Amino acid sequence: MAIKMSKTLNPEQQKKLLVEEAWLKYYNQVLFEKGLISERERILMINKIDARTAKSLSR
């Protein structure tokens, strides 16, 4: 998770965003381990989560 922190978000907002990212990735992994999503879907979702986080931090 090497992400450059934005100067426009305050530290509390940055913390909230990164915690949210961690939970989304956790649940994504759980769905994969339970066989509810394929590896391809898991990877696509990780990419979407990363893009969403990067976009929010770059504001």
PDB file of C-alpha atoms in Angstrom:
ATOM      1  CA  MET A   1       0.000   0.000   0.000  1.00  0.00           C
ATOM      2  CA  ALA A   2       2.586   2.556  -1.066  1.00  0.00           C
ATOM      3  CA  ILE A   3       0.306   5.545  -1.563  1.00  0.00           C
ATOM      4  CA  LYS A   4       1.335   9.177  -1.571  1.00  0.00           C
ATOM      5  CA  MET A   5      -0.833  10.999   0.936  1.00  0.00           C
ATOM      6  CA  SER A   6      -2.796  13.945  -0.408  1.00  0.00           C
ATOM      7  CA  LYS A   7      -2.440  17.378   1.108  1.00  0.00           C
ATOM      8  CA  THR A   8      -6.125  18.143   0.545  1.00  0.00           C
ATOM      9  CA  LEU A   9      -7.450  15.427   2.845  1.00  0.00           C
ATOM     10  CA  ASN A  10      -6.898  15.858   6.529  1.00  0.00           C
ATOM     11  CA  PRO A  11      -5.222  13.011   8.444  1.00  0.00           C
ATOM     12  CA  GLU A  12      -8.554  11.729   9.797  1.00  0.00           C
ATOM     13  CA  GLN A  13     -10.016  11.500   6.284  1.00  0.00           C
ATOM     14  CA  GLN A  14      -6.888   9.725   5.047  1.00  0.00           C
ATOM     15  CA  LYS A  15      -7.075   7.255   7.921  1.00  0.00           C
ATOM     16  CA  LYS A  16     -10.762   6.565   7.230  1.00  0.00           C
ATOM     17  CA  LEU A  17     -10.041   5.998   3.539  1.00  0.00           C
ATOM     18  CA  LEU A  18      -7.206   3.555   4.227  1.00  0.00           C
ATOM     19  CA  VAL A  19      -9.231   1.623   6.822  1.00  0.00           C
ATOM     20  CA  GLU A  20     -12.076   1.374   4.317  1.00  0.00           C
ATOM     21  CA  GLU A  21      -9.632   0.071   1.701  1.00  0.00           C
ATOM     22  CA  ALA A  22      -8.364  -2.579   4.114  1.00  0.00           C
ATOM     23  CA  TRP A  23     -11.922  -3.787   4.881  1.00  0.00           C
ATOM     24  CA  LEU A  24     -12.869  -3.937   1.205  1.00  0.00           C
ATOM     25  CA  LYS A  25      -9.780  -6.006   0.444  1.00  0.00           C
ATOM     26  CA  TYR A  26     -10.463  -8.255   3.431  1.00  0.00           C
ATOM     27  CA  TYR A  27     -14.015  -9.008   2.327  1.00  0.00           C
ATOM     28  CA  ASN A  28     -12.848  -9.503  -1.233  1.00  0.00           C
ATOM     29  CA  GLN A  29     -10.395 -12.130   0.030  1.00  0.00           C
ATOM     30  CA  VAL A  30     -13.084 -13.822   2.139  1.00  0.00           C
ATOM     31  CA  LEU A  31     -15.387 -14.093  -0.890  1.00  0.00           C
ATOM     32  CA  PHE A  32     -12.544 -15.637  -2.871  1.00  0.00           C
ATOM     33  CA  GLU A  33     -11.627 -18.126  -0.135  1.00  0.00           C
ATOM     34  CA  LYS A  34     -15.268 -19.223   0.194  1.00  0.00           C
ATOM     35  CA  GLY A  35     -15.419 -19.811  -3.555  1.00  0.00           C
ATOM     36  CA  LEU A  36     -18.039 -17.137  -4.162  1.00  0.00           C
ATOM     37  CA  ILE A  37     -15.846 -15.257  -6.647  1.00  0.00           C
ATOM     38  CA  SER A  38     -13.140 -16.427  -9.038  1.00  0.00           C
ATOM     39  CA  GLU A  39      -9.487 -15.412  -8.915  1.00  0.00           C
ATOM     40  CA  ARG A  40     -10.071 -13.194 -11.933  1.00  0.00           C
ATOM     41  CA  GLU A  41     -12.934 -11.409 -10.156  1.00  0.00           C
ATOM     42  CA  ARG A  42     -10.802 -11.060  -7.016  1.00  0.00           C
ATOM     43  CA  ILE A  43      -7.977  -9.426  -8.968  1.00  0.00           C
ATOM     44  CA  LEU A  44     -10.367  -7.117 -10.834  1.00  0.00           C
ATOM     45  CA  MET A  45     -11.893  -6.014  -7.539  1.00  0.00           C
ATOM     46  CA  ILE A  46      -8.464  -5.369  -6.003  1.00  0.00           C
ATOM     47  CA  ASN A  47      -7.634  -3.158  -8.986  1.00  0.00           C
ATOM     48  CA  LYS A  48     -10.926  -1.263  -8.581  1.00  0.00           C
ATOM     49  CA  ILE A  49     -10.327  -0.777  -4.856  1.00  0.00           C
ATOM     50  CA  ASP A  50      -6.784   0.481  -5.498  1.00  0.00           C
ATOM     51  CA  ALA A  51      -7.982   2.863  -8.226  1.00  0.00           C
ATOM     52  CA  ARG A  52     -10.759   4.206  -5.989  1.00  0.00           C
ATOM     53  CA  THR A  53      -8.361   4.808  -3.112  1.00  0.00           C
ATOM     54  CA  ALA A  54      -5.730   6.426  -5.337  1.00  0.00           C
ATOM     55  CA  LYS A  55      -8.367   8.664  -6.920  1.00  0.00           C
ATOM     56  CA  SER A  56      -9.645   9.785  -3.513  1.00  0.00           C
ATOM     57  CA  LEU A  57      -6.151  10.485  -2.226  1.00  0.00           C
ATOM     58  CA  SER A  58      -5.159  12.474  -5.293  1.00  0.00           C
ATOM     59  CA  ARG A  59      -7.912  15.075  -4.872  1.00  0.00           C
TER      60      ARG A  59
END
